[in-house]
Structures are given as C-alpha cells and as structure tokens.
PDB file of C-alpha atoms and ligand atoms in Angstrom:
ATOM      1  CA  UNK A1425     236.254 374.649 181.363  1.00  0.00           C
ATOM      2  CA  UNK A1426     236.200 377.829 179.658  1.00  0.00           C
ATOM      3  CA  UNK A1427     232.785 378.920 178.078  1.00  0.00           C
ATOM      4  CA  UNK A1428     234.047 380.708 175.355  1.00  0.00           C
ATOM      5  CA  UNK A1429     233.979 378.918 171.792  1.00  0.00           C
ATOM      6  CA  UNK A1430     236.454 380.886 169.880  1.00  0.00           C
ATOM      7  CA  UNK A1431     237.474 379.434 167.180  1.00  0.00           C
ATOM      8  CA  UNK A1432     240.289 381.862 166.216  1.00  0.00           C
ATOM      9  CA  UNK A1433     243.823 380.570 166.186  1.00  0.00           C
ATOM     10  CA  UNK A1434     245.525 380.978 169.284  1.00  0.00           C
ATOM     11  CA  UNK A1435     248.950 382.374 169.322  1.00  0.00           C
ATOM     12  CA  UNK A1436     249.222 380.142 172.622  1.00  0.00           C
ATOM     13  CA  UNK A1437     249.203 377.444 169.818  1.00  0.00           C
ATOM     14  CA  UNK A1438     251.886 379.209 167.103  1.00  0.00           C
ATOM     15  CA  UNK A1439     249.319 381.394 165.477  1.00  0.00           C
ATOM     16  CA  UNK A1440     249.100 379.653 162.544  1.00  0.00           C
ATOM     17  CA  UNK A1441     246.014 380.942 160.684  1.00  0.00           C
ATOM     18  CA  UNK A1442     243.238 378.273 160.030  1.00  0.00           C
ATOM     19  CA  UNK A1443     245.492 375.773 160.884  1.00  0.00           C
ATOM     20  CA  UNK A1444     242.815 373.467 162.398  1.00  0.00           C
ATOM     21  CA  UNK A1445     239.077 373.092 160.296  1.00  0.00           C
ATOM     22  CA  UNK A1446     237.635 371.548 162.846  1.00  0.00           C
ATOM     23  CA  UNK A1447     236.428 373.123 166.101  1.00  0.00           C
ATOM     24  CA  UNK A1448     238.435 371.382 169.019  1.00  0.00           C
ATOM     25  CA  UNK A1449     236.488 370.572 172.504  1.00  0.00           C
ATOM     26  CA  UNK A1450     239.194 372.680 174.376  1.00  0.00           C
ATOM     27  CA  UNK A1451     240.012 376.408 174.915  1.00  0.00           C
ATOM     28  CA  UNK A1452     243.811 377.025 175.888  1.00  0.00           C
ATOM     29  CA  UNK A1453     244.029 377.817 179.522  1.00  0.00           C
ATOM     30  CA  UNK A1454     246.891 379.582 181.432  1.00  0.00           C
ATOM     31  CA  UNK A1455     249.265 376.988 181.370  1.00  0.00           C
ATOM     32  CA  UNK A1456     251.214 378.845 184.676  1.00  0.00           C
ATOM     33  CA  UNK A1457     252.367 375.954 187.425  1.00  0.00           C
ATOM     34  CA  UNK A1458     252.587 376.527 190.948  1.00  0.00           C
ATOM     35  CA  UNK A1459     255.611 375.564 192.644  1.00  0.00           C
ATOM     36  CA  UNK A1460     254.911 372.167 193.829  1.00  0.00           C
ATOM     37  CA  UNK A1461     253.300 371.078 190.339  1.00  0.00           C
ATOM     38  CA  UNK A1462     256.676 373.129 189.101  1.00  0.00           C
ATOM     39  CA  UNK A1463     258.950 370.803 190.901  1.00  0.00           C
ATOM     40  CA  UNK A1464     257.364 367.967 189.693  1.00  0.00           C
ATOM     41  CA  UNK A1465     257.419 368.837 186.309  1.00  0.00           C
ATOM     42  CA  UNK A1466     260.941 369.093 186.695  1.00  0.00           C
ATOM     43  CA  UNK A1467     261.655 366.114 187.808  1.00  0.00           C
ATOM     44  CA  UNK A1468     259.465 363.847 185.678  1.00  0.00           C
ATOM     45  CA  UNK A1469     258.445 365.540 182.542  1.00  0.00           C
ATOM     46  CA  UNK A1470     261.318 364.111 180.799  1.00  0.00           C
ATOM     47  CA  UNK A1471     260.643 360.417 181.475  1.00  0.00           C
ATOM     48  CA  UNK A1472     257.039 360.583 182.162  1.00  0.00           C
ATOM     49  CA  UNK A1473     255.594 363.289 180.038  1.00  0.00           C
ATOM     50  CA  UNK A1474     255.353 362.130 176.039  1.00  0.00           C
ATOM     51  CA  UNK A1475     257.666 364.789 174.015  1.00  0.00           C
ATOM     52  CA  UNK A1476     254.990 364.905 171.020  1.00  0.00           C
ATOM     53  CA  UNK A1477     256.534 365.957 167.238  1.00  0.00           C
ATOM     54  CA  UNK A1478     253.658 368.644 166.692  1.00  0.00           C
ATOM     55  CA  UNK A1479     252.491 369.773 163.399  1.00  0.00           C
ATOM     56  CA  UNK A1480     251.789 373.538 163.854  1.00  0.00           C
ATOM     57  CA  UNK A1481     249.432 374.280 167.112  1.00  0.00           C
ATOM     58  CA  UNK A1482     250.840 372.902 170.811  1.00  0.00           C
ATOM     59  CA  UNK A1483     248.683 370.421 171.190  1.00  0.00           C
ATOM     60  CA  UNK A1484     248.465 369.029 167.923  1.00  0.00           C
ATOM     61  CA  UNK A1485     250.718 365.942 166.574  1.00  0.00           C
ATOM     62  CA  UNK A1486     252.341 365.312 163.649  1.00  0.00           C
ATOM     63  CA  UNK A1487     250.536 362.694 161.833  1.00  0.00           C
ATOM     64  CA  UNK A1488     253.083 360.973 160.745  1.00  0.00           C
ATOM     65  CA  UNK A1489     254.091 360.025 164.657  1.00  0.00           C
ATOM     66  CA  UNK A1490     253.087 356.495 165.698  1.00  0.00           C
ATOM     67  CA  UNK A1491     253.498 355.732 169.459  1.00  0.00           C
ATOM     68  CA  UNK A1492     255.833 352.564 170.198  1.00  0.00           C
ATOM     69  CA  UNK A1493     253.835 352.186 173.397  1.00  0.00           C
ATOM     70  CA  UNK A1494     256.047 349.113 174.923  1.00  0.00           C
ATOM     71  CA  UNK A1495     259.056 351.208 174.462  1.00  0.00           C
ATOM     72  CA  UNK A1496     257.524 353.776 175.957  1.00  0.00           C
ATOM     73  CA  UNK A1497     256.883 351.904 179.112  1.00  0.00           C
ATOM     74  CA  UNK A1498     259.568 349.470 178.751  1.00  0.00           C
ATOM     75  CA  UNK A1499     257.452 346.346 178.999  1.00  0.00           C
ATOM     76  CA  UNK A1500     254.291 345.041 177.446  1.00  0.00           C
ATOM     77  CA  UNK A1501     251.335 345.017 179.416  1.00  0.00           C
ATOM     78  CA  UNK A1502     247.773 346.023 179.258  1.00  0.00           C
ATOM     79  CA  UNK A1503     246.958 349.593 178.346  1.00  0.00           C
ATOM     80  CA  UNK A1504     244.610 351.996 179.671  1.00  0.00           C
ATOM     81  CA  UNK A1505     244.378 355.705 177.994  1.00  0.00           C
ATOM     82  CA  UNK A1506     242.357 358.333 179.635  1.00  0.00           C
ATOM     83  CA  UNK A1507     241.102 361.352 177.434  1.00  0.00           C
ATOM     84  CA  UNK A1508     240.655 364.900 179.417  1.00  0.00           C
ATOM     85  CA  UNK A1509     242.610 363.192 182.685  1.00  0.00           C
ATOM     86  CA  UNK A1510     242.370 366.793 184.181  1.00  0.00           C
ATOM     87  CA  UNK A1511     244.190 366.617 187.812  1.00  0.00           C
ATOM     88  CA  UNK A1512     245.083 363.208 187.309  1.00  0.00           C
ATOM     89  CA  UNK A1513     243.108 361.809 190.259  1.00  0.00           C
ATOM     90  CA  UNK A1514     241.292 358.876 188.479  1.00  0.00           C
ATOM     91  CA  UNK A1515     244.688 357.832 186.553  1.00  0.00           C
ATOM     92  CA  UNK A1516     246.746 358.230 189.528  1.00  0.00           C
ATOM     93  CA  UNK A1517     244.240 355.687 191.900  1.00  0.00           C
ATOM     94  CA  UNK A1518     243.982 353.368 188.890  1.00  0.00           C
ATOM     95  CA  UNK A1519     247.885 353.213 188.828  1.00  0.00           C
ATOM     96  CA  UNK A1520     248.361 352.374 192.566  1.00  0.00           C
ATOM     97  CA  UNK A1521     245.931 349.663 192.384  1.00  0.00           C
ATOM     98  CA  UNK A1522     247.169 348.008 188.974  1.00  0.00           C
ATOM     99  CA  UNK A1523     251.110 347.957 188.654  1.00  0.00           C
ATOM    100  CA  UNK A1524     250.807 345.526 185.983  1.00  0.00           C
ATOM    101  CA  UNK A1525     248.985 347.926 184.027  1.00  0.00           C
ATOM    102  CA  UNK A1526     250.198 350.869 181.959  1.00  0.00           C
ATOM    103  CA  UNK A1527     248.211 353.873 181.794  1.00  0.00           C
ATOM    104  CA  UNK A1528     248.705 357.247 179.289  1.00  0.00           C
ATOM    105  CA  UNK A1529     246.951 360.304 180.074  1.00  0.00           C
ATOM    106  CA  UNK A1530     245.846 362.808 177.129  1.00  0.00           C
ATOM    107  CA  UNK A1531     245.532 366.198 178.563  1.00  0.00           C
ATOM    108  CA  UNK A1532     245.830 369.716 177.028  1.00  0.00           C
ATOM    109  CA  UNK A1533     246.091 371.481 180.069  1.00  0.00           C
ATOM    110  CA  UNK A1534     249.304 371.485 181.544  1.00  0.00           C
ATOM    111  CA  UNK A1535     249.042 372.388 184.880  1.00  0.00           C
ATOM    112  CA  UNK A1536     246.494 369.250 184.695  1.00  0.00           C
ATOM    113  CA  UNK A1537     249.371 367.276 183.769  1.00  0.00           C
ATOM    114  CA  UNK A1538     251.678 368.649 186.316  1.00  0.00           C
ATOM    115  CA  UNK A1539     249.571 368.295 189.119  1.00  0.00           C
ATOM    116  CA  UNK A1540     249.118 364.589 188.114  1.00  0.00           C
ATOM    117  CA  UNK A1541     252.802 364.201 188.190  1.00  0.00           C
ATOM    118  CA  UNK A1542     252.744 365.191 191.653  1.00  0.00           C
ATOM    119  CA  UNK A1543     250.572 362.203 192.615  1.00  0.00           C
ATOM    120  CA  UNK A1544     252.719 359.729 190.214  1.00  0.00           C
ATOM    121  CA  UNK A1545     256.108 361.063 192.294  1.00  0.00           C
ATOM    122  CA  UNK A1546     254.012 360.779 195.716  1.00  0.00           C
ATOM    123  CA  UNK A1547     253.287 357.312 194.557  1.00  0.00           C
ATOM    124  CA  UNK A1548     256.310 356.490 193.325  1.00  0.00           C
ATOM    125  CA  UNK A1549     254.205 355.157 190.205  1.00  0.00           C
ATOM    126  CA  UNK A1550     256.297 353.907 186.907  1.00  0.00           C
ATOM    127  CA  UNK A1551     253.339 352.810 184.765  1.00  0.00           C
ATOM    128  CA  UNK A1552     252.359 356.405 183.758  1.00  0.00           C
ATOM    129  CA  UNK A1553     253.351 358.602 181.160  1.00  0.00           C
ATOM    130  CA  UNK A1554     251.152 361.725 179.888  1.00  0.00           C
ATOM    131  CA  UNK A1555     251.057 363.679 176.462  1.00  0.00           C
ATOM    132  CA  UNK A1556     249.477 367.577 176.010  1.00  0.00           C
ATOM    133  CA  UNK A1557     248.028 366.693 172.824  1.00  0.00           C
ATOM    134  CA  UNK A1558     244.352 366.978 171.009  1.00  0.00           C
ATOM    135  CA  UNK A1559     243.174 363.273 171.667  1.00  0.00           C
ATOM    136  CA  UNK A1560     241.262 363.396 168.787  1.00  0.00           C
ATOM    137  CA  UNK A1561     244.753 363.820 166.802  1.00  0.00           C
ATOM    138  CA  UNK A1562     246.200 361.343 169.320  1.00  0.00           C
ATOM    139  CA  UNK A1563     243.189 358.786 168.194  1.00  0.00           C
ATOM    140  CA  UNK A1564     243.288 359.030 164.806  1.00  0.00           C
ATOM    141  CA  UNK A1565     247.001 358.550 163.626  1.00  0.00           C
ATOM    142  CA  UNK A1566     249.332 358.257 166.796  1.00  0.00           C
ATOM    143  CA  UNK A1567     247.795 355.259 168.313  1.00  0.00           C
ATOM    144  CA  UNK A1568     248.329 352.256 166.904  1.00  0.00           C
ATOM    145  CA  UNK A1569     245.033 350.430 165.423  1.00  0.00           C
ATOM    146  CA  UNK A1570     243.918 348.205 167.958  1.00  0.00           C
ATOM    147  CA  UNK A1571     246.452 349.363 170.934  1.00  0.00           C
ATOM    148  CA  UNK A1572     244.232 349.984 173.922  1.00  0.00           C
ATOM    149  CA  UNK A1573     242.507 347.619 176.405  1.00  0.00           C
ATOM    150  CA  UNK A1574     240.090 350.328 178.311  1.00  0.00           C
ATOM    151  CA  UNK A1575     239.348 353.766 177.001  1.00  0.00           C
ATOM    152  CA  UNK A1576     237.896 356.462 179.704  1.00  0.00           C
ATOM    153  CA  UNK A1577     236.285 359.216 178.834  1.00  0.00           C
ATOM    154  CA  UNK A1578     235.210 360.996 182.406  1.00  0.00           C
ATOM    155  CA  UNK A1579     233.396 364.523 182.339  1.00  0.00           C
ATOM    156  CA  UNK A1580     234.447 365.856 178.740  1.00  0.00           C
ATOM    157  CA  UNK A1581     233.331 369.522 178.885  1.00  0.00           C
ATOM    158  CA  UNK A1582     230.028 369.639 177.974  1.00  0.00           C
ATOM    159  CA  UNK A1583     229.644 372.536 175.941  1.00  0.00           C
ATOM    160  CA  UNK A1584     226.053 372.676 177.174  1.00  0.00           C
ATOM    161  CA  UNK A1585     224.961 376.203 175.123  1.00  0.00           C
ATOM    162  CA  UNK A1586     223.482 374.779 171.727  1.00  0.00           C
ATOM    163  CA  UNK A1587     225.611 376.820 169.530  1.00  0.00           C
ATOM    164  CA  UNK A1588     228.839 375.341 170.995  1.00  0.00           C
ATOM    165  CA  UNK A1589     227.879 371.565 171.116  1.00  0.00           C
ATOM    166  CA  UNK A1590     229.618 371.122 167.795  1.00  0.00           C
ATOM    167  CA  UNK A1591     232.821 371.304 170.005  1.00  0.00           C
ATOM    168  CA  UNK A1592     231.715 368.133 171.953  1.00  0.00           C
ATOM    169  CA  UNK A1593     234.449 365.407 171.900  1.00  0.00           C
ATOM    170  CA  UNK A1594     232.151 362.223 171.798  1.00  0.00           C
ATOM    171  CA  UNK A1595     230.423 362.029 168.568  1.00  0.00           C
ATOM    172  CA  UNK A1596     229.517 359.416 166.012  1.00  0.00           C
ATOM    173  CA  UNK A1597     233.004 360.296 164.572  1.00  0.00           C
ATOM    174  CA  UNK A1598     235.252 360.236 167.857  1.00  0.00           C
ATOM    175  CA  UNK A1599     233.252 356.688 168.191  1.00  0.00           C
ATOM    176  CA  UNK A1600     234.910 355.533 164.799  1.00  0.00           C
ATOM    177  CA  UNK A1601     238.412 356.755 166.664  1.00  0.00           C
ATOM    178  CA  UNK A1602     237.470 355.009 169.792  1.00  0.00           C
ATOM    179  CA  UNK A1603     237.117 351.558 167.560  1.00  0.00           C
ATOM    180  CA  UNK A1604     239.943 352.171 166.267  1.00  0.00           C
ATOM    181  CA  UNK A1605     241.989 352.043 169.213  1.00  0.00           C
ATOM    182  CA  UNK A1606     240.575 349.960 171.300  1.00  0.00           C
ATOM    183  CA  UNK A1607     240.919 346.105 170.838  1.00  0.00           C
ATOM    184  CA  UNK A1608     238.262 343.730 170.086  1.00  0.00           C
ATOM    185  CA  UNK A1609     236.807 343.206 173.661  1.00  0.00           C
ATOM    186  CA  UNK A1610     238.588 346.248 174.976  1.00  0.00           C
ATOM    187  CA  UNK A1611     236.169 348.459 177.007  1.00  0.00           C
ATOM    188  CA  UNK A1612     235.259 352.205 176.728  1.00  0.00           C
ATOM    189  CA  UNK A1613     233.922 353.910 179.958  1.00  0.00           C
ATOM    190  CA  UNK A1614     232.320 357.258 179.659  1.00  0.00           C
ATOM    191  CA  UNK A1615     230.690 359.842 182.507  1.00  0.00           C
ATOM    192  CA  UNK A1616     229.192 363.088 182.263  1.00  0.00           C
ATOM    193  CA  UNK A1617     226.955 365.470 184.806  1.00  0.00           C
ATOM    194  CA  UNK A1618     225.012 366.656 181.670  1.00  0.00           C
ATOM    195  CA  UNK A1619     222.033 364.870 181.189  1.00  0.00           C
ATOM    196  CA  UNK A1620     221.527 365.854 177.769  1.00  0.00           C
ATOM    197  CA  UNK A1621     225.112 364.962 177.133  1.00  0.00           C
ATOM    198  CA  UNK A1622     224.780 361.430 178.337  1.00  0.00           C
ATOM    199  CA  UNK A1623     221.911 361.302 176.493  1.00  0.00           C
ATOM    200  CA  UNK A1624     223.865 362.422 173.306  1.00  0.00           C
ATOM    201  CA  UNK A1625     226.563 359.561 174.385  1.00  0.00           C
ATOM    202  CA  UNK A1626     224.283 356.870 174.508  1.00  0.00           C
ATOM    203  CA  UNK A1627     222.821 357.686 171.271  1.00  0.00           C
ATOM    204  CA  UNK A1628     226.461 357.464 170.307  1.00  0.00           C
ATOM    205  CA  UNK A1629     227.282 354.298 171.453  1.00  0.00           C
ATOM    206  CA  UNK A1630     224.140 352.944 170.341  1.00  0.00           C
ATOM    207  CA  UNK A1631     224.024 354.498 166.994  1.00  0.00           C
ATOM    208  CA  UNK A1632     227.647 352.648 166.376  1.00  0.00           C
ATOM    209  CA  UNK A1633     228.113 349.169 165.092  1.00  0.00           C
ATOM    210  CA  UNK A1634     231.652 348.894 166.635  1.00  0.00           C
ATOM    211  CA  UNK A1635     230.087 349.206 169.899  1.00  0.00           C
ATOM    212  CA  UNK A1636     227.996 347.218 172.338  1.00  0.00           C
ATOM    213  CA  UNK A1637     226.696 348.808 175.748  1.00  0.00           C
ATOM    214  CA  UNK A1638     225.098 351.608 176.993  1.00  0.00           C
ATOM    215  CA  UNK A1639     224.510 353.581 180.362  1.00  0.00           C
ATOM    216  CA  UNK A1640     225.845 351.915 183.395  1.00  0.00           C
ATOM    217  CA  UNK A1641     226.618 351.731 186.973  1.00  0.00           C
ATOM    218  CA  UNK A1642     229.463 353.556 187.832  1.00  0.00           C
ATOM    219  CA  UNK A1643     232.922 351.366 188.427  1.00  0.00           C
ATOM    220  CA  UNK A1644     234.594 351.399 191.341  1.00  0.00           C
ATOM    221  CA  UNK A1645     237.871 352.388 189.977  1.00  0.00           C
ATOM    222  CA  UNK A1646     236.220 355.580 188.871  1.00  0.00           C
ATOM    223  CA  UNK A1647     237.351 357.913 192.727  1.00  0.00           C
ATOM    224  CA  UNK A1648     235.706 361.166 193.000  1.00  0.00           C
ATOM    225  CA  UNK A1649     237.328 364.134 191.248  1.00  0.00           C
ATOM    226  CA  UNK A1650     236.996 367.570 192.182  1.00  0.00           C
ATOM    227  CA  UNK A1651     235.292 367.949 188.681  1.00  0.00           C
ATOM    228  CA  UNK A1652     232.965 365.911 189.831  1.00  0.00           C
ATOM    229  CA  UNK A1653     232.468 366.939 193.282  1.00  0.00           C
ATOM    230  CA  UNK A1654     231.536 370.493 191.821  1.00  0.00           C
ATOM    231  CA  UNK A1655     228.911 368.833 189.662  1.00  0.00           C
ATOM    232  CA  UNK A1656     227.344 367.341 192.694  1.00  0.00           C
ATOM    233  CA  UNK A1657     227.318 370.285 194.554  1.00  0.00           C
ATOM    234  CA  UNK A1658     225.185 371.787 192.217  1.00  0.00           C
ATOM    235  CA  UNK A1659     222.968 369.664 191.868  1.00  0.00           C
ATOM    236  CA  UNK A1660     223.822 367.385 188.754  1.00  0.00           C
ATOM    237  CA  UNK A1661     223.000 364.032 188.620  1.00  0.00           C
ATOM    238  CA  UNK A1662     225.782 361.479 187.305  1.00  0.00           C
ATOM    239  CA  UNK A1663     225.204 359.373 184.498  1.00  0.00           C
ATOM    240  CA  UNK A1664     228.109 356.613 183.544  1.00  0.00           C
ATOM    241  CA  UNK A1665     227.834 354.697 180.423  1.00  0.00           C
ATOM    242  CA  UNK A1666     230.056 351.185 179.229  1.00  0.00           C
ATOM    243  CA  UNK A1667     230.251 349.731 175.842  1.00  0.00           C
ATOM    244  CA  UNK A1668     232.588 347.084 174.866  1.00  0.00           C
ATOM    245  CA  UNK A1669     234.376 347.274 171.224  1.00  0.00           C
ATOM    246  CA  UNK A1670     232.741 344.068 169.300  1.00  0.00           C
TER     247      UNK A1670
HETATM  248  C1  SAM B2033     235.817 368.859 182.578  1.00  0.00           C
HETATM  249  S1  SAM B2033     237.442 368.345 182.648  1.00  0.00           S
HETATM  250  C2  SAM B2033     237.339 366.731 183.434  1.00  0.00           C
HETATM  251  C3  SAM B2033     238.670 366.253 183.907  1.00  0.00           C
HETATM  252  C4  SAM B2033     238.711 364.856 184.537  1.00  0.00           C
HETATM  253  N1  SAM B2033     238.410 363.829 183.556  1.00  0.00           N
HETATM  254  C5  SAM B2033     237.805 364.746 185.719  1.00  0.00           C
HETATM  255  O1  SAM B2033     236.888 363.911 185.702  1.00  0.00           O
HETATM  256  O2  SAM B2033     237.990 365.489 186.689  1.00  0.00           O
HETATM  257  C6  SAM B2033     237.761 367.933 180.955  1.00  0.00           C
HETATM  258  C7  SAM B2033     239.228 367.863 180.637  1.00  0.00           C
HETATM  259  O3  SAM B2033     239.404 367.426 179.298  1.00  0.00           O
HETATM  260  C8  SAM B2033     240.460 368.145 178.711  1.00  0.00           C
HETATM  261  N2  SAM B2033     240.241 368.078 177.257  1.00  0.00           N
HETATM  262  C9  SAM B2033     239.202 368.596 176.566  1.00  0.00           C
HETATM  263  N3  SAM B2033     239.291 368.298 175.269  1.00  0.00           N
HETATM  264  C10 SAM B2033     240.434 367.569 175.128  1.00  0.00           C
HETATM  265  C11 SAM B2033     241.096 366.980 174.009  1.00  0.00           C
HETATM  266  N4  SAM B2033     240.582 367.069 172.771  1.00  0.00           N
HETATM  267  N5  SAM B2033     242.254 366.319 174.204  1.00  0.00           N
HETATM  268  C12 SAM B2033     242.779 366.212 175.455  1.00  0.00           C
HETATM  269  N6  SAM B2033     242.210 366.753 176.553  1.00  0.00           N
HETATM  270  C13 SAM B2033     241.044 367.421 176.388  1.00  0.00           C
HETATM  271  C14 SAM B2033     240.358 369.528 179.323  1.00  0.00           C
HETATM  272  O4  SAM B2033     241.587 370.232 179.272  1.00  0.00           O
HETATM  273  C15 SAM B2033     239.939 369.196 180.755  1.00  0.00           C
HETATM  274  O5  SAM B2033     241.046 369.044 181.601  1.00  0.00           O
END
C-alpha cells in the first residue's frame, strides 16, 4: 500500500480531470509483471481475467455493465467475491478446496492479478475469474442485487494517518453495497491488523440493519498471506470479524 493520498487524476487512469468525486481506497501502483506472472497473463487473461467496459479511469466500470455471472463461469453455482485479493493466495486455496464453488477476485493491482493467475494455472483451477476494477463501482451497479453467497474483505489498506481515513473502503456506505450483493443469509468476512480499523468495522457492521455479527474467530479457509505475515512481524495483532446479511 502506498501512503500517499493524492487525490489528483492519474494519467495511469486516462487523465480525465475530476473524473471521480469520491476519494478511492487505492493509489495506482506500477502495474510492470515479471516474467512468470507475464506468461501467465498470457495465457489466461483472456478467459480468466473479466474484460470490464470502463467509463473513463482503468479501473472504473461503466455503469451500465451488469455481470451475467453463470455465463461467466459457465455453470451456476455458489459465488464467492473477494475485494483487494492482492496475490491471490486466499482465493487460490479457497478454489482448490471448493470446485463446486465459483470465486471472482476484484483487484486494482495488476501484477496482484497476474501473480494469482499463476497459482490458478499451477492448479489447474476453472472456477476463477478476476476483474481490475474499483469494487466499490463493481458493488454498486455491476453486480447483480442479491448475487453473492460470501463476501471477503481481508486486510483493506488501512489508511491509518487520520487525514486519509476518508479513503477507507468499509464504511457505513460500502455496508449498504455489501447488502446489496450479498444474499439473504450470505456471509461477509472481514480482517484487518489495525486495531482501530477493526474497531471502525465493527461499528460498521453493528451500526447496519442489513447486518448481523461482529468480531470473530478467524476461519480456516482464511491461509496466511504475505500481507499478513508482514503485519505479524511487526507486531500487529489480527482481528477477524463475520456478519451474516439478514
Ligand atoms: C493490503 S492489500 C491486502 C491484499 C490481500 N487481501 C491480502 O490479505 O494479502 C489490499 C489490496 O486491496 C486492493 N484494493 C484497495 N482498494 C481496492 C478497491 N477499491 N477495489 C479493488 N481492490 C482494491 C489493493 O490494490 C491491495 O492489493
């Protein structure tokens, strides 16, 4: 994660001026792949990686763009969608162990995306696909209402400096986008190394009537990610939270 909050318009994203009103909880990163994530790319983007009508920057979506989900997978089967799946690690595990599910990764960062192919081609995995795209965008018009059995939200950057927490992703509005998503029953699973963020989080989930749950143990499908090996290492305790959509 990048610490800088500029809010400027990125010509990484088109350049176009004031495009977005909102602060996002990204920065654009280099988006350079090595060779092996290269390779991958190569050989998967086009059926695994979600080509995404945008609407000006290169991560936004056109709003008009609804996902067909079973077509994109080709079957109908329970759905999982990860927000911020970074390297891919926790999406890739969940895969292995649950063929019969389908899983959709919303990442901005596309060497995150790349290296996650590498683990889906390793794998041999077919019940992945990936989009670079703003969740938030993603949330609000290009998932269906009501689409999504489990929502995971793992380490969103914390923007821990007071003046940039207005760029944090889980809110009392991203909650509303969550519900709207998710189906009645369908679970949301959050984690964060921030104390003050889970504690923002669980004031979130509380605070929402479309919500029931709170902090948690963690779940075994959640594996260890370098993210959150670093956290450790310094120290940070980890807090997991669970609500499920009433
Ligand atoms: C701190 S990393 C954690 C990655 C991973 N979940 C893990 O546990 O290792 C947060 C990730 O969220 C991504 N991200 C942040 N805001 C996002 C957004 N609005 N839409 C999609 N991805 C986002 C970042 O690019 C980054 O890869």
């Amino acid at each position: 994660m990048s610490d800088s909050a500029d809010t400027r318009p990125d010509p990484a994203d088109g350049g176009h001026p004031g495009y977005r009103t909102e602060p996002v909880s990204f920065t654009r990163r280099g988006g350079r792949l090595n060779d092996r994530q290269q390779k991958s790319w190569d050989l998967l983007a086009d059926t695994m990686v979600v080509d995404v009508p945008r609407s000006g920057p290169s991560t936004s979506v056109d709003p008009q763009y609804v996902l067909d989900t079973d077509a994109l997978f080709g079957r109908s089967a329970r759905l999982v969608v990860e927000i911020g799946s970074g390297r891919g690690e926790v999406l890739v595990h969940a895969a292995t162990e649950a063929p019969d599910t389908d899983f959709l990764g919303l990442e901005v960062y596309k060497p995150g995306v790349a290296q996650t192919l590498i683990g889906v081609r390793h794998g041999g995995l077919t019940n992945v696909r990936l989009a670079i795209v703003n969740a938030a965008e993603a949330l609000t018009t290009t998932l269906p209402e009501a689409s999504v059995d489990e929502l995971w939200v793992h380490f969103p950057d914390p923007w821990h400096k007071k003046r940039h927490q207005k760029r944090r992703l889980v809110t009392p509005a991203f909650a509303h986008l969550a519900a709207r998503v998710l189906k009645p029953g369908g679970t949301w699973r959050l984690a964060t190394d921030w104390a003050e963020y889970a504690e923002q989080m669980a004031e979130v989930v509380a605070g929402s009537p479309d919500f029931e749950g709170g902090r948690s143990e963690r779940w075994d499908g959640r594996v260890l990610t370098r993210f959150e090996a670093k956290g450790i290492a310094a120290g940070r305790e980890i807090h997991d939270l669970t609500a499920v959509r009433r």
